[in-house]
Coordinates of C-alpha atoms and ligand atoms in Angstrom, one line a residue:
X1 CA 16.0 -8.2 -33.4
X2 CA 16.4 -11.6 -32.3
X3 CA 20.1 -12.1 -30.6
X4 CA 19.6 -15.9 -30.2
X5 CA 19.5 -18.2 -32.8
X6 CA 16.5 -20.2 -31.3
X7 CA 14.8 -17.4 -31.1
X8 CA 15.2 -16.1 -34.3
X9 CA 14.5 -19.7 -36.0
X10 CA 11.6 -19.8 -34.0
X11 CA 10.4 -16.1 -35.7
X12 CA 10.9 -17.0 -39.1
X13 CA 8.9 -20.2 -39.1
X14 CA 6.3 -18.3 -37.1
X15 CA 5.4 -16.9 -40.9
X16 CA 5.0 -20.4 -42.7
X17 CA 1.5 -21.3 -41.3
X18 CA -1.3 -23.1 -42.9
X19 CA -3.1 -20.9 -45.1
X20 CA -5.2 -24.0 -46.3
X21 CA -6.9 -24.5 -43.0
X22 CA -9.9 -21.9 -43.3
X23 CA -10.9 -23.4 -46.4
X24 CA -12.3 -26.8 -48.0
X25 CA -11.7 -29.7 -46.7
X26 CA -10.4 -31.5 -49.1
X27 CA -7.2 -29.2 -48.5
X28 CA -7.4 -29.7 -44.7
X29 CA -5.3 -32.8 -46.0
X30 CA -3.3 -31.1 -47.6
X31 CA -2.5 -28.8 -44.8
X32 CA -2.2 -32.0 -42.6
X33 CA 0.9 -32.8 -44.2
X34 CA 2.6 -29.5 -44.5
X35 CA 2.0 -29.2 -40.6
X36 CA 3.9 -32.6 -40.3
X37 CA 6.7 -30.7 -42.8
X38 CA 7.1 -28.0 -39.9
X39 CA 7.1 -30.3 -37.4
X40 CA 10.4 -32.4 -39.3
X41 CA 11.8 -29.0 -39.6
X42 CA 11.9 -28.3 -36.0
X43 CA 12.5 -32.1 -34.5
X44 CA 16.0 -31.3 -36.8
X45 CA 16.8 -28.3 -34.6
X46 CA 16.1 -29.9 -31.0
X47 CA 17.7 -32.8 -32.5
X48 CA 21.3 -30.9 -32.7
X49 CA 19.9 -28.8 -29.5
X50 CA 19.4 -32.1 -27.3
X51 CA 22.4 -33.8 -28.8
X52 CA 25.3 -31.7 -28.1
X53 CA 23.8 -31.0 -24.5
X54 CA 24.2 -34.6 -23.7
X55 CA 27.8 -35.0 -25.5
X56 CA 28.6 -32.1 -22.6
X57 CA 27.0 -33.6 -19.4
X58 CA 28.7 -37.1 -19.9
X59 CA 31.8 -35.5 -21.0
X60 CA 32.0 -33.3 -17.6
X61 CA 31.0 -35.7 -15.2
X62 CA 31.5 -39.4 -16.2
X63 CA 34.2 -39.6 -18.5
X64 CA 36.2 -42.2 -17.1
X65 CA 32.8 -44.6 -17.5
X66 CA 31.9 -43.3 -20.5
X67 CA 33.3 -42.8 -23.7
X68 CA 30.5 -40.8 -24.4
X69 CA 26.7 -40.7 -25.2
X70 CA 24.9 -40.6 -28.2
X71 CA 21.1 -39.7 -29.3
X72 CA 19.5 -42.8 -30.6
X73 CA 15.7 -43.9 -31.1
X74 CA 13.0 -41.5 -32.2
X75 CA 14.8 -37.9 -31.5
X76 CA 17.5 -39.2 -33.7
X77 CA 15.9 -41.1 -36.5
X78 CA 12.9 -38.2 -37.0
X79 CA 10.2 -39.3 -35.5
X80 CA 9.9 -38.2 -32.1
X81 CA 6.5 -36.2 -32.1
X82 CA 4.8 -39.8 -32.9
X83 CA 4.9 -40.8 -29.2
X84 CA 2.8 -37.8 -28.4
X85 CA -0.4 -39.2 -30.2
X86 CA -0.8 -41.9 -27.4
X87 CA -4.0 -42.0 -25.8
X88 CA -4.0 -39.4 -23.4
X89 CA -5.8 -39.9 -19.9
X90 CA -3.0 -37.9 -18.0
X91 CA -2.5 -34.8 -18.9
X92 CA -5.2 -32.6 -18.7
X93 CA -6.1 -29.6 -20.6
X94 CA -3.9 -31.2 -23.5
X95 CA -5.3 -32.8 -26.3
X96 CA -1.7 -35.0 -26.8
X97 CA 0.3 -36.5 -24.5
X98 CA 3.2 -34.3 -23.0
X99 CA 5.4 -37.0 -22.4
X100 CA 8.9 -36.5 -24.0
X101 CA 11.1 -39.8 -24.5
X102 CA 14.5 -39.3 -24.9
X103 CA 16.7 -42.1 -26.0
X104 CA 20.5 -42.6 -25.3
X105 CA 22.9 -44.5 -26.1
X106 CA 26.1 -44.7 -23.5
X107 CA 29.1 -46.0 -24.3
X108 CA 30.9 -48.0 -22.1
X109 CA 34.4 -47.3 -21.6
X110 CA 35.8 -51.1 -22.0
X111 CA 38.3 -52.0 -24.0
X112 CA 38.5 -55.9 -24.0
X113 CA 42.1 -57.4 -25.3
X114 CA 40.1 -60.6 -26.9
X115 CA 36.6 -59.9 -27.1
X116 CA 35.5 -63.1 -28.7
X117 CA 36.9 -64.7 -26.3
X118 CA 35.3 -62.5 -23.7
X119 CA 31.6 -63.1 -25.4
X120 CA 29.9 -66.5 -25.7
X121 CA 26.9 -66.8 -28.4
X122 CA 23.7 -68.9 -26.5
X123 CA 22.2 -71.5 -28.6
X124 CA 18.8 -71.2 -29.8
X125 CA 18.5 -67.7 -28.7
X126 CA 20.3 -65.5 -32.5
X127 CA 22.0 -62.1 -31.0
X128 CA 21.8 -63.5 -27.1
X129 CA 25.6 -63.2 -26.0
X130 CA 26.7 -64.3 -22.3
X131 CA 29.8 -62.0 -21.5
X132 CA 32.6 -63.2 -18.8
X133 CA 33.3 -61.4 -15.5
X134 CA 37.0 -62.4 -15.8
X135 CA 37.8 -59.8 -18.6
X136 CA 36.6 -57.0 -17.1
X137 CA 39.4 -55.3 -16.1
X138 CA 40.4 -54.3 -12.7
X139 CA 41.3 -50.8 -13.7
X140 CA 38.9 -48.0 -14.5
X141 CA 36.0 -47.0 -12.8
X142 CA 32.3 -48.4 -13.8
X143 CA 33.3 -51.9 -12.8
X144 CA 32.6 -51.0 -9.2
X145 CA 28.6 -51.4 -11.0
X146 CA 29.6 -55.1 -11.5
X147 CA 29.8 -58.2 -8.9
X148 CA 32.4 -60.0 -9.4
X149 CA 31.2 -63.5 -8.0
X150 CA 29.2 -64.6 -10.8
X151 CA 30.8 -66.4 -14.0
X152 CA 28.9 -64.1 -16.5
X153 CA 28.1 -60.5 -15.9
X154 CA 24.6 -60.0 -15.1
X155 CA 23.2 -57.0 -16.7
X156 CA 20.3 -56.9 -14.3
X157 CA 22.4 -56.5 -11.1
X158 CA 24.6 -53.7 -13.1
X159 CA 21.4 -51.6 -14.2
X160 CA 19.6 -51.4 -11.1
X161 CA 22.9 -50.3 -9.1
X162 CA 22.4 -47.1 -11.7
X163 CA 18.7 -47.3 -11.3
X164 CA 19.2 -47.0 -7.3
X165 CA 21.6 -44.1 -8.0
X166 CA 19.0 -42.4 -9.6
X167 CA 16.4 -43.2 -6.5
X168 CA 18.6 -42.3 -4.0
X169 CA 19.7 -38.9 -2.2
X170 CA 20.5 -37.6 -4.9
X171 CA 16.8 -37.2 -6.9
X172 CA 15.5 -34.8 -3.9
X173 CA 18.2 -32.9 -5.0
X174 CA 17.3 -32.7 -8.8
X175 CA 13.6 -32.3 -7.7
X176 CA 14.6 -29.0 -5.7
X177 CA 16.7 -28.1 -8.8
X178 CA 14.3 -28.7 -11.0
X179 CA 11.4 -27.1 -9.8
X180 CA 13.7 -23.4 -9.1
X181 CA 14.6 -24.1 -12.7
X182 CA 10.8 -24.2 -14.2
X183 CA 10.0 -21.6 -11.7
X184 CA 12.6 -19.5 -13.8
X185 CA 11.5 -20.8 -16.8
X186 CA 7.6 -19.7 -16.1
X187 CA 8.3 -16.3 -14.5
X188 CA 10.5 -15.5 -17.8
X189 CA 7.8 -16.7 -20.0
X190 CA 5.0 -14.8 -18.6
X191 CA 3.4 -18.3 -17.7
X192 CA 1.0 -17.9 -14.8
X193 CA 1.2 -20.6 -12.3
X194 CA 0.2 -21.0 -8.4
X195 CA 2.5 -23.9 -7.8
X196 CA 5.4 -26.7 -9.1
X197 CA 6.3 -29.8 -8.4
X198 CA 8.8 -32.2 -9.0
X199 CA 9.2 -36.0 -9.0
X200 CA 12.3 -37.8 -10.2
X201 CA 12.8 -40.9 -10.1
X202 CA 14.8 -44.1 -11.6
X203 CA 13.4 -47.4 -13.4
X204 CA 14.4 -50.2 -15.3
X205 CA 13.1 -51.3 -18.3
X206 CA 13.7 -54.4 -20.5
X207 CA 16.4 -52.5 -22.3
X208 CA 17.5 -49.3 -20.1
X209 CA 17.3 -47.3 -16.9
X210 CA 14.6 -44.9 -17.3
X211 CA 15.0 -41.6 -15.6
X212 CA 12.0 -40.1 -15.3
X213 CA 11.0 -36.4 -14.4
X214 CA 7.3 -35.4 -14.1
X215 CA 6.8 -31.9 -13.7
X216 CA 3.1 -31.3 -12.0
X217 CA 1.9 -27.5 -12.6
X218 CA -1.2 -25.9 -10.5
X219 CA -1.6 -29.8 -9.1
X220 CA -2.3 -31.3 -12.9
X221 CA 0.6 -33.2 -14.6
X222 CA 2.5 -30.8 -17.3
X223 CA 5.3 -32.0 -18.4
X224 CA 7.0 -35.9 -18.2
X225 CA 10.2 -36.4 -19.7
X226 CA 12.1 -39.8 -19.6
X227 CA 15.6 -40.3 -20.5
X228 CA 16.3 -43.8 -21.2
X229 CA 19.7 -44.7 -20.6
X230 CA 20.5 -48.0 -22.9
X231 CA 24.1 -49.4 -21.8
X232 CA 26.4 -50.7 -24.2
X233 CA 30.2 -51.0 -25.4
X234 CA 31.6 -51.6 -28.7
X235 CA 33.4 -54.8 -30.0
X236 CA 35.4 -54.4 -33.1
X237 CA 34.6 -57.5 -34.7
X238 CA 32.0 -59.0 -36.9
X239 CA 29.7 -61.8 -35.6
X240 CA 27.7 -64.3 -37.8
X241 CA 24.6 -62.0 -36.8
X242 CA 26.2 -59.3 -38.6
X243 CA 28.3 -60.5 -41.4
X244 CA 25.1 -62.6 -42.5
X245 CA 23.4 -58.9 -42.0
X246 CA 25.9 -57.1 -44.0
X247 CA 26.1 -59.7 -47.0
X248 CA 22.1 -59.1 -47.4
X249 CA 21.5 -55.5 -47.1
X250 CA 20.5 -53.4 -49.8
X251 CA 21.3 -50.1 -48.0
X252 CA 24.5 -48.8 -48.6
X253 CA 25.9 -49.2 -45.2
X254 CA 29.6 -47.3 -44.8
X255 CA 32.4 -49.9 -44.3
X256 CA 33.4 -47.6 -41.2
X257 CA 30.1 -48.2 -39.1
X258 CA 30.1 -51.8 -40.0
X259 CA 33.8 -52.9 -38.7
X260 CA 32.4 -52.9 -34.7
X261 CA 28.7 -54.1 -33.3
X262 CA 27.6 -52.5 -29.7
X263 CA 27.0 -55.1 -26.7
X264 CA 23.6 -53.8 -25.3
X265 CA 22.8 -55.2 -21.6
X266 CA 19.7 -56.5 -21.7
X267 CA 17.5 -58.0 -19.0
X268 CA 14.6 -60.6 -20.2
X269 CA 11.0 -61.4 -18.2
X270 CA 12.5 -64.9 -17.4
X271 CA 15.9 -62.8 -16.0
X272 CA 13.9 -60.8 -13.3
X273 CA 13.2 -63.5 -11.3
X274 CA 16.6 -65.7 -11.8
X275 CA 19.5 -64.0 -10.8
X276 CA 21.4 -66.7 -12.2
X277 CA 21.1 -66.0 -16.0
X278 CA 22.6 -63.6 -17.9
X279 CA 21.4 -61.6 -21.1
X280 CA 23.3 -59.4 -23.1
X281 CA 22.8 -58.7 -26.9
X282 CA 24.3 -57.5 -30.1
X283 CA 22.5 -54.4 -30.9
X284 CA 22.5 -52.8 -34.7
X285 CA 21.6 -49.2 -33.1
X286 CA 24.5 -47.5 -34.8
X287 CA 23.5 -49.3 -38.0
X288 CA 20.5 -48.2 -37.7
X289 CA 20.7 -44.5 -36.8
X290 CA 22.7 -44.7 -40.1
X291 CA 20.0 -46.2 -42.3
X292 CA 17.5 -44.2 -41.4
X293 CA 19.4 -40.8 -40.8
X294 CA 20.5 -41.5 -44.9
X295 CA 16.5 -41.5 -45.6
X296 CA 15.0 -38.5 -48.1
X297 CA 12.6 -35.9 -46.6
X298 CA 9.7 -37.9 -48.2
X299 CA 10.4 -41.4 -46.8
X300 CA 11.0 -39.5 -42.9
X301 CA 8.4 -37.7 -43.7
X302 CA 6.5 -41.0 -44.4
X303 CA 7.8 -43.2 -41.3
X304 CA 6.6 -40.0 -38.8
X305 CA 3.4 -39.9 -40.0
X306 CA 2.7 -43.8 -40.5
X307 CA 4.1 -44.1 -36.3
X308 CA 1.9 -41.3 -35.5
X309 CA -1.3 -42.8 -37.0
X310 CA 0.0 -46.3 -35.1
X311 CA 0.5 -44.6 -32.1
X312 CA -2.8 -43.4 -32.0
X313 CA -5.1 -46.4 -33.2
X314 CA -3.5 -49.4 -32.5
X315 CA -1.2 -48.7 -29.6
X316 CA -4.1 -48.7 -27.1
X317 CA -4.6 -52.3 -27.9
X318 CA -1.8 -53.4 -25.7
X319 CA 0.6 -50.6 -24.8
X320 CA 3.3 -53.6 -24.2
X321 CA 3.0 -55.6 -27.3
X322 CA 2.0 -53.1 -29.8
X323 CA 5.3 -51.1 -30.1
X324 CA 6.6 -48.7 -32.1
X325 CA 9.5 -51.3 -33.4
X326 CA 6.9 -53.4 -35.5
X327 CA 6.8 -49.8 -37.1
X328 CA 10.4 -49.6 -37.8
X329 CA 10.5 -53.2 -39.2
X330 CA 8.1 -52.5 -41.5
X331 CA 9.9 -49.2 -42.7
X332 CA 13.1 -50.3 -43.0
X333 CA 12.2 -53.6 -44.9
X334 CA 9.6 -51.6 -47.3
X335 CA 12.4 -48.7 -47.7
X336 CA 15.0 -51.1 -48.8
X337 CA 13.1 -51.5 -52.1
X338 CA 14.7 -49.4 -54.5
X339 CA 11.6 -49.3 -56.5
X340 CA 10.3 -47.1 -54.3
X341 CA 12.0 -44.1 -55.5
X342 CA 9.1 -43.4 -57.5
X343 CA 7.2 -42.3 -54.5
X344 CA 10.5 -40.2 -53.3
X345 CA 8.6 -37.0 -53.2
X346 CA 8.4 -34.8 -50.9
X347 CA 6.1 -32.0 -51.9
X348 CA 3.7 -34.0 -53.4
X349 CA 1.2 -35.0 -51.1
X350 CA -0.7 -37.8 -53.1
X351 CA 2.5 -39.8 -53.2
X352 CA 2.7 -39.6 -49.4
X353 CA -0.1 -40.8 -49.0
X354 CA 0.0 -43.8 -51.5
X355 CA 3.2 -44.7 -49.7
X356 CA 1.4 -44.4 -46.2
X357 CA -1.2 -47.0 -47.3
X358 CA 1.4 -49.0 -48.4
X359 CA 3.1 -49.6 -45.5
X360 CA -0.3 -50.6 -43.7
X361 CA -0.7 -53.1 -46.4
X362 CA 2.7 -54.5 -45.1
X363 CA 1.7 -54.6 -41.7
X364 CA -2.0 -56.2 -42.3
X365 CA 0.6 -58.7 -43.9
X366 CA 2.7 -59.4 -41.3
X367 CA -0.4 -59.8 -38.9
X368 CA -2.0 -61.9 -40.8
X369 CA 1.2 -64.4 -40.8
X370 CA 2.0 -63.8 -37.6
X371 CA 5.3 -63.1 -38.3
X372 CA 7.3 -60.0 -39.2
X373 CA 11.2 -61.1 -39.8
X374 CA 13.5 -58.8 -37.3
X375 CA 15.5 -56.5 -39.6
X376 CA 18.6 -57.0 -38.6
X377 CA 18.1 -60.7 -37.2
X378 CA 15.7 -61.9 -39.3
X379 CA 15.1 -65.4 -37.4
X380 CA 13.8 -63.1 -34.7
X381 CA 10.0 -62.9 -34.7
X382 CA 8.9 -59.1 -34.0
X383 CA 5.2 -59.9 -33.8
X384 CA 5.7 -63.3 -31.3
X385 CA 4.4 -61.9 -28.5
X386 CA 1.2 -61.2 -30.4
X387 CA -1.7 -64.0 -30.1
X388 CA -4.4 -64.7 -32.4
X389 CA -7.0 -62.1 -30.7
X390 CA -4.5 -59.4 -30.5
X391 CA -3.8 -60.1 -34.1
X392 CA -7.3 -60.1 -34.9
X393 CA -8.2 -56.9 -33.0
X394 CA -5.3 -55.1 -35.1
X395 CA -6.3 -56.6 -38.3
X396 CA -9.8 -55.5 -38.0
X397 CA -8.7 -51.6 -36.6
X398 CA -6.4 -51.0 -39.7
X399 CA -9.6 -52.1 -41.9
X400 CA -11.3 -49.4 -40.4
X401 CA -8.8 -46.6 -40.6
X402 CA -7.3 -47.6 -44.0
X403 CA -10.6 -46.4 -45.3
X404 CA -9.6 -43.1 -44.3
X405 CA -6.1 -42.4 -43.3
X406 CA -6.2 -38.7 -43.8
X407 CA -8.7 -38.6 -40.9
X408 CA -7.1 -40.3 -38.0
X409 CA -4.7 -37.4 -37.0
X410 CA -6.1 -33.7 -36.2
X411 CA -4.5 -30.5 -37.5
X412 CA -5.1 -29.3 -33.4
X413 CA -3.3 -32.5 -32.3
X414 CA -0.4 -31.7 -34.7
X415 CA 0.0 -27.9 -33.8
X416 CA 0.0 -29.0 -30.3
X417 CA 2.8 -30.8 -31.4
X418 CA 4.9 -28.0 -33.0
X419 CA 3.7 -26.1 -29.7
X420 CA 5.9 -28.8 -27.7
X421 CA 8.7 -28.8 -29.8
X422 CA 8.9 -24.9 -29.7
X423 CA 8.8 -25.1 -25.7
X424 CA 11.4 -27.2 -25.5
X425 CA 13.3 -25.6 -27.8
X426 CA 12.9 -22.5 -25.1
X427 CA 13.6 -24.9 -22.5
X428 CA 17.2 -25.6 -23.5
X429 CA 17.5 -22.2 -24.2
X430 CA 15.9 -20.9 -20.7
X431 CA 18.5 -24.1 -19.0
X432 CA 21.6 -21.9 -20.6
X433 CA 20.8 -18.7 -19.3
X434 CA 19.6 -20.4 -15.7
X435 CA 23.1 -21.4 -15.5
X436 CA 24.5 -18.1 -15.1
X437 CA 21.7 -17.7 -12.4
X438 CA 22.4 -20.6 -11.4
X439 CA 26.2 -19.8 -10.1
X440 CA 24.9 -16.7 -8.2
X441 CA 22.0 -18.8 -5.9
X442 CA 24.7 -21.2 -5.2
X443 CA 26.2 -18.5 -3.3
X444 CA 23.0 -17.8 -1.3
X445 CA 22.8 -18.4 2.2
X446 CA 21.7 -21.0 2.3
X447 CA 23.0 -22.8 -0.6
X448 CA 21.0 -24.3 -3.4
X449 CA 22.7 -26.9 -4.7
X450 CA 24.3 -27.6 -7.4
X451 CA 21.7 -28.6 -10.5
X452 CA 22.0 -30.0 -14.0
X453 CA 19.3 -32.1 -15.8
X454 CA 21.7 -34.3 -17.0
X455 CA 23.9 -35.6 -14.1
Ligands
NAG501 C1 27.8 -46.0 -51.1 O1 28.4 -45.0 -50.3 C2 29.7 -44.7 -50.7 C3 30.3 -43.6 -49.8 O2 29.8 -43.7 -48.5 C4 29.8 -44.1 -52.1 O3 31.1 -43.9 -52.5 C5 29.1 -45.2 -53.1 O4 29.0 -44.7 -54.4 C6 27.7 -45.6 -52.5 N1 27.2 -46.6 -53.4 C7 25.9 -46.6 -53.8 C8 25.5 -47.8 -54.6 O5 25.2 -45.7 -53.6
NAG502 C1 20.7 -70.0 -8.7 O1 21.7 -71.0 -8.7 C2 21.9 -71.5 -7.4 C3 23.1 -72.5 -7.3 O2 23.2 -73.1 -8.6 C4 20.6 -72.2 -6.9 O3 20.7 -72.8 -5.6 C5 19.4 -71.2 -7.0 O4 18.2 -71.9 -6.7 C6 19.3 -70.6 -8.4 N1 18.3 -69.5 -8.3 C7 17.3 -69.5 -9.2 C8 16.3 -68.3 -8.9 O5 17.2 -70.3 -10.1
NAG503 C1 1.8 -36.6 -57.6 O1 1.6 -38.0 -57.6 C2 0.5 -38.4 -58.3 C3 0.3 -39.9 -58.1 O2 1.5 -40.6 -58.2 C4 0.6 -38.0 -59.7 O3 -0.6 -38.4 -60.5 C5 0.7 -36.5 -59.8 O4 0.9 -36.1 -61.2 C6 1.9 -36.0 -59.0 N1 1.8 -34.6 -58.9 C7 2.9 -33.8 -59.2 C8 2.7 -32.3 -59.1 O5 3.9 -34.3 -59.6

C-alpha cells in the first residue's frame, strides 16, 4: 500500500499508541514513558535519514575542503527531542518549541606532515592548543578561509569568512528556494496556508557557524532549524589530554577511534574582542558519539528523558549557563559505573525512574560543590560559570520537581514531539521528490535557481 519506506514505517507505528492514557493516572506514567519509547524509535530513523543526506551534500559540493561531515551532538547521541521542551514564547499555537538543532561535525581536509610540531599546548588552559599558520599548506582549497599574516591561525577570522558566506548573496537565494520548497511541501500535504516566509541567515557561536532557517507560516513563526557547523581536522596522535583520558576510562573505547583526536576551532568571550589570540581545542566528539551510541535502550532512554525534564525546569534559569552539557557530564560519569547494570531495563518503568532520580541526585551534588569534573578533561570545571545564586536557584528547583518527576513532562508535550519527528521525516521525504520538480522549474522562464538545503 505504502511504496516508500517512510511512509510505511510511519503506518505501522501509527498502531502502537497509548492505550493507557484514557485511564488512571497512576498509568498516565506509565504511558509517559512508552511515548518517550516511540519517540527513541523514530529519532533512530531521522537519525540515518539526516545523516546520509549530509554525507551527500558535502560530498557533491565541497569535497576538496572537506573530507566529509558527520552527525554529532543530540540527533546522533539520542536525544534530540529534549531541546524541544524549552520554554516556548515563539512559536504560537505550539505547546513545544519547533526549533530543530542540528549538529555537524566537518572534517577538514588537512593533512599536516608533523602535527605536533604544527600544535602548541597553552599553559594553564588543559585542551587549549595554538596551531601555526606556517603548516598549512599552500595547496588545496579551504586555506583561502585563513590569513596568512598572523603567527597562529585564528579560528575567529576563519569562521566568520563562512559565517559571511552564509549572509551574503547567496541566502536570498536559499530563502526563494526554500519558501517554493515548503510551498510544495504544504500543497502536497493538504496543509492550508495564506502565506511563507523565509529568513536565512549565518551566525557564529562559541563553537560553530550556525546556519539558521526560520520558516514563518500565515505571519507566526513555524518552523526554525539551525545547523551548526563545528570545524575540525583530525591529528593522528595522542596528547597528554587523551592518553591520561584513555588510561582512566571504564568504557570500552575501540583502539581504532582512540589512535587520532579532532582539532575543533574554537573562539572564547576574551577572543571576540582581541584579534590577536588564538583558540583552538582538542575535542573528544568522536569519542564520544562512541560512548554514548554503545549505550542500552534503557540508559538512552534514561539520558532523553533526564535532558528533557532539564530542558524544561532549569534551563530558563539562564539559557547561557544552564546547558545541556552539565547533562552529558553527569550521564557519562554516572553511566560509567558498571553497577548500574541492575537498572539496565528497558521495559520496566520503575527502574527508569529510580535511575532518573538518580542522576538528579548527582547533579544536586555537583551544584552544591560547585564543581562538576569535565569528562574527558577532568581539570576542566563544567559548572564555573555558575555563581552562588545561580547555584542556589538550581538547587532549590530540583527540590521541588524531585518530589515529583513523573509530572514535569506532559503526554501532549511529548506527542507533539513524535508529531515533529514524523513531519520531518515527511520533509526529507517531500525534499527527494521536490528534486525531480525541482530540475523541471529550473527550466522555467524565468529560472529558479538552483536549491538545496544543504549547500
Ligand atoms: C571491548 O570491545 C572489544 C571489541 O570492540 C571486545 O573484543 C572486548 O571483549 C570488549 N571488552 C569488554 C571488557 O567488554
Ligand atoms: C594586537 O597586537 C598589536 C601588536 O602587538 C597591538 O598593537 C594591538 O593593540 C593588539 N590588539 C588587541 C585588541 O589587543
Ligand atoms: C522493576 O523494578 C522494580 C524495582 O527495581 C522491581 O521491584 C520490580 O520487580 C521490577 N519489575 C519487573 C517486572 O521486573
Amino acid at each position: 500500500m505504502y511504496k516508500n519506506p517512510i511512509q510505511r514505517i510511519l503506518f505501522v507505528f501509527t498502531f502502537h499508541f497509548c492505550i493507557e492514557l484514557l485511564t488512571t493516572n497512576s498509568r498516565v506514567n506509565k504511558c509517559l514513558i512508552e511515548e518517550f519509547r516511540q519517540v527513541q524509535q523514530r529519532e533512530e530513523i531521522l537519525k540515518k535519514v539526516i545523516q546520509s543526506f549530509i554525507n551527500m551534500a558535502t560530498y557533491e559540493s565541497f569535497s576538496d575542503i572537506y573530507e566529509g561531515a558527520s552527525l554529532t551532538g543530540s540527533l546522533n547521541q539520542g536525544t534530540f527531542i529534549a531541546s524541544f521542551f524549552k520554554e516556548n514564547l515563539k512559536y504560537k499555537g505550539s505547546v513545544i518549541t519547533r526549533q530543530i538543532d542540528i549538529d555537524c561535525l566537518m572534517n577538514l581536509r588537512l593533512d599536516l606532515k608533523k602535527p605536533r610540531q604544527c600544535l602548541r599546548e597553552i599553559k594553564g588552559k588543559p585542551g587549549y592548543v595554538q596551531f601555526l599558520t606556517r603548516c598549512i599548506p599552500d595547496k588545496g582549497t579551504w586555506y583561502v578561509f585563513i590569513e596568512k599574516a598572523t603567527k597562529y591561525i585564528r579560528p575567529v577570522m576563519f569562521k566568520s569568512k563562512v559565517k559571511d558566506r552564509l549572509n551574503g548573496a547567496e541566502s536570498n537565494t536559499k530563502e526563494k528556494g526554500v519558501q517554493v520548497f515548503f510551498l510544495y511541501h504544504f500543497l502536497k500535504r493538504g496543509i492550508i496556508f495564506k502565506s511563507i516566509n523565509v529568513k536565512v541567515s549565518g551566525k557564529t557561536s562559541k563553537s560553530t557557524v550556525k546556519h539558521i532557517f526560520e520558516i514563518q507560516k500565515d505571519e507566526k513563526l513555524y518552523l526554525t532549524t539551525e545547523l551548526d557547523y563545528a570545524f575540525m581536522f583530525k591529528v593522528f596522535y595522542r596528547p597528554r589530554v587523551m592518553l591520561n583520558f584513555l588510561a582512566r576510562t571504564q568504557y570500552n573505547v575501540s583502539r581504532e577511534i582512540s589512535e587520532y583526536i579532532y582539532v575543533l576551532s574554537k573562539t572564547s568571550r576574551e577572543q571576540k574582542h582581541n584579534i590577536n589570540t588564538t583558540e583552538w581545542t582538542y575535542s573528544f566528539s568522536h569519542i564520544e558519539n562512541f560512548i554514548l551510541n554503545s549505550f542500552s535502550d534503557a540508559k538512552k532512554l534514561v539520558y532523553v528523558i533526564f535532558k528533557s525534564i532539564f530542558s524544561k525546569s532549569l534551563k530558563f534559569l539562564d539559557e547561557e549557563i544552564v546547558t545541556s552539557y552539565i547533562v552529558k557530564t553527569i550521564v557519562l560519569w554516572r553511566f560509567e559505573d558498571s553497577n548500574l547494570i541492575y537498572f539496565d531495563d528497558w521495559l520496566n518503568d520503575t527502574r527508569i525512574w529510580e535511575t532518573i532520580d538518580i542522576l538528579f541526585t548527582d547533579l544536586q551534588e555537583a551544584l552544591k560543590e560547585g564543581f562538576l569534573k569535565e569528562y574527558f578533561i577532568p581539570e576542566i570545571n563544567v559548572l564555573k560559570r555558575f555563581d552562588k545564586s545561580l547555584r542556589d536557584n538550581c538547587q532549590k528547583r530540583i527540590k521541588n520537581i524531585r518530589t515529583n518527576l513523573k509530572t514535569i513532562l506532559l503526554i501532549s508535550e511529548i506527542s507533539e514531539a513524535r508529531n515533529i519527528l514524523e513531519e520531518l521525516l515527511l520533509l526529507f521525504y517531500d525534499g527527494q521528490t521536490y528534486q525531480t520538480l525541482e530540475a523541471f522549474v529550473h527550466n522555467l522562464d524565468p529560472p529558479i535557481h538552483h536549491y538545496s538545503l544543504f549547500h
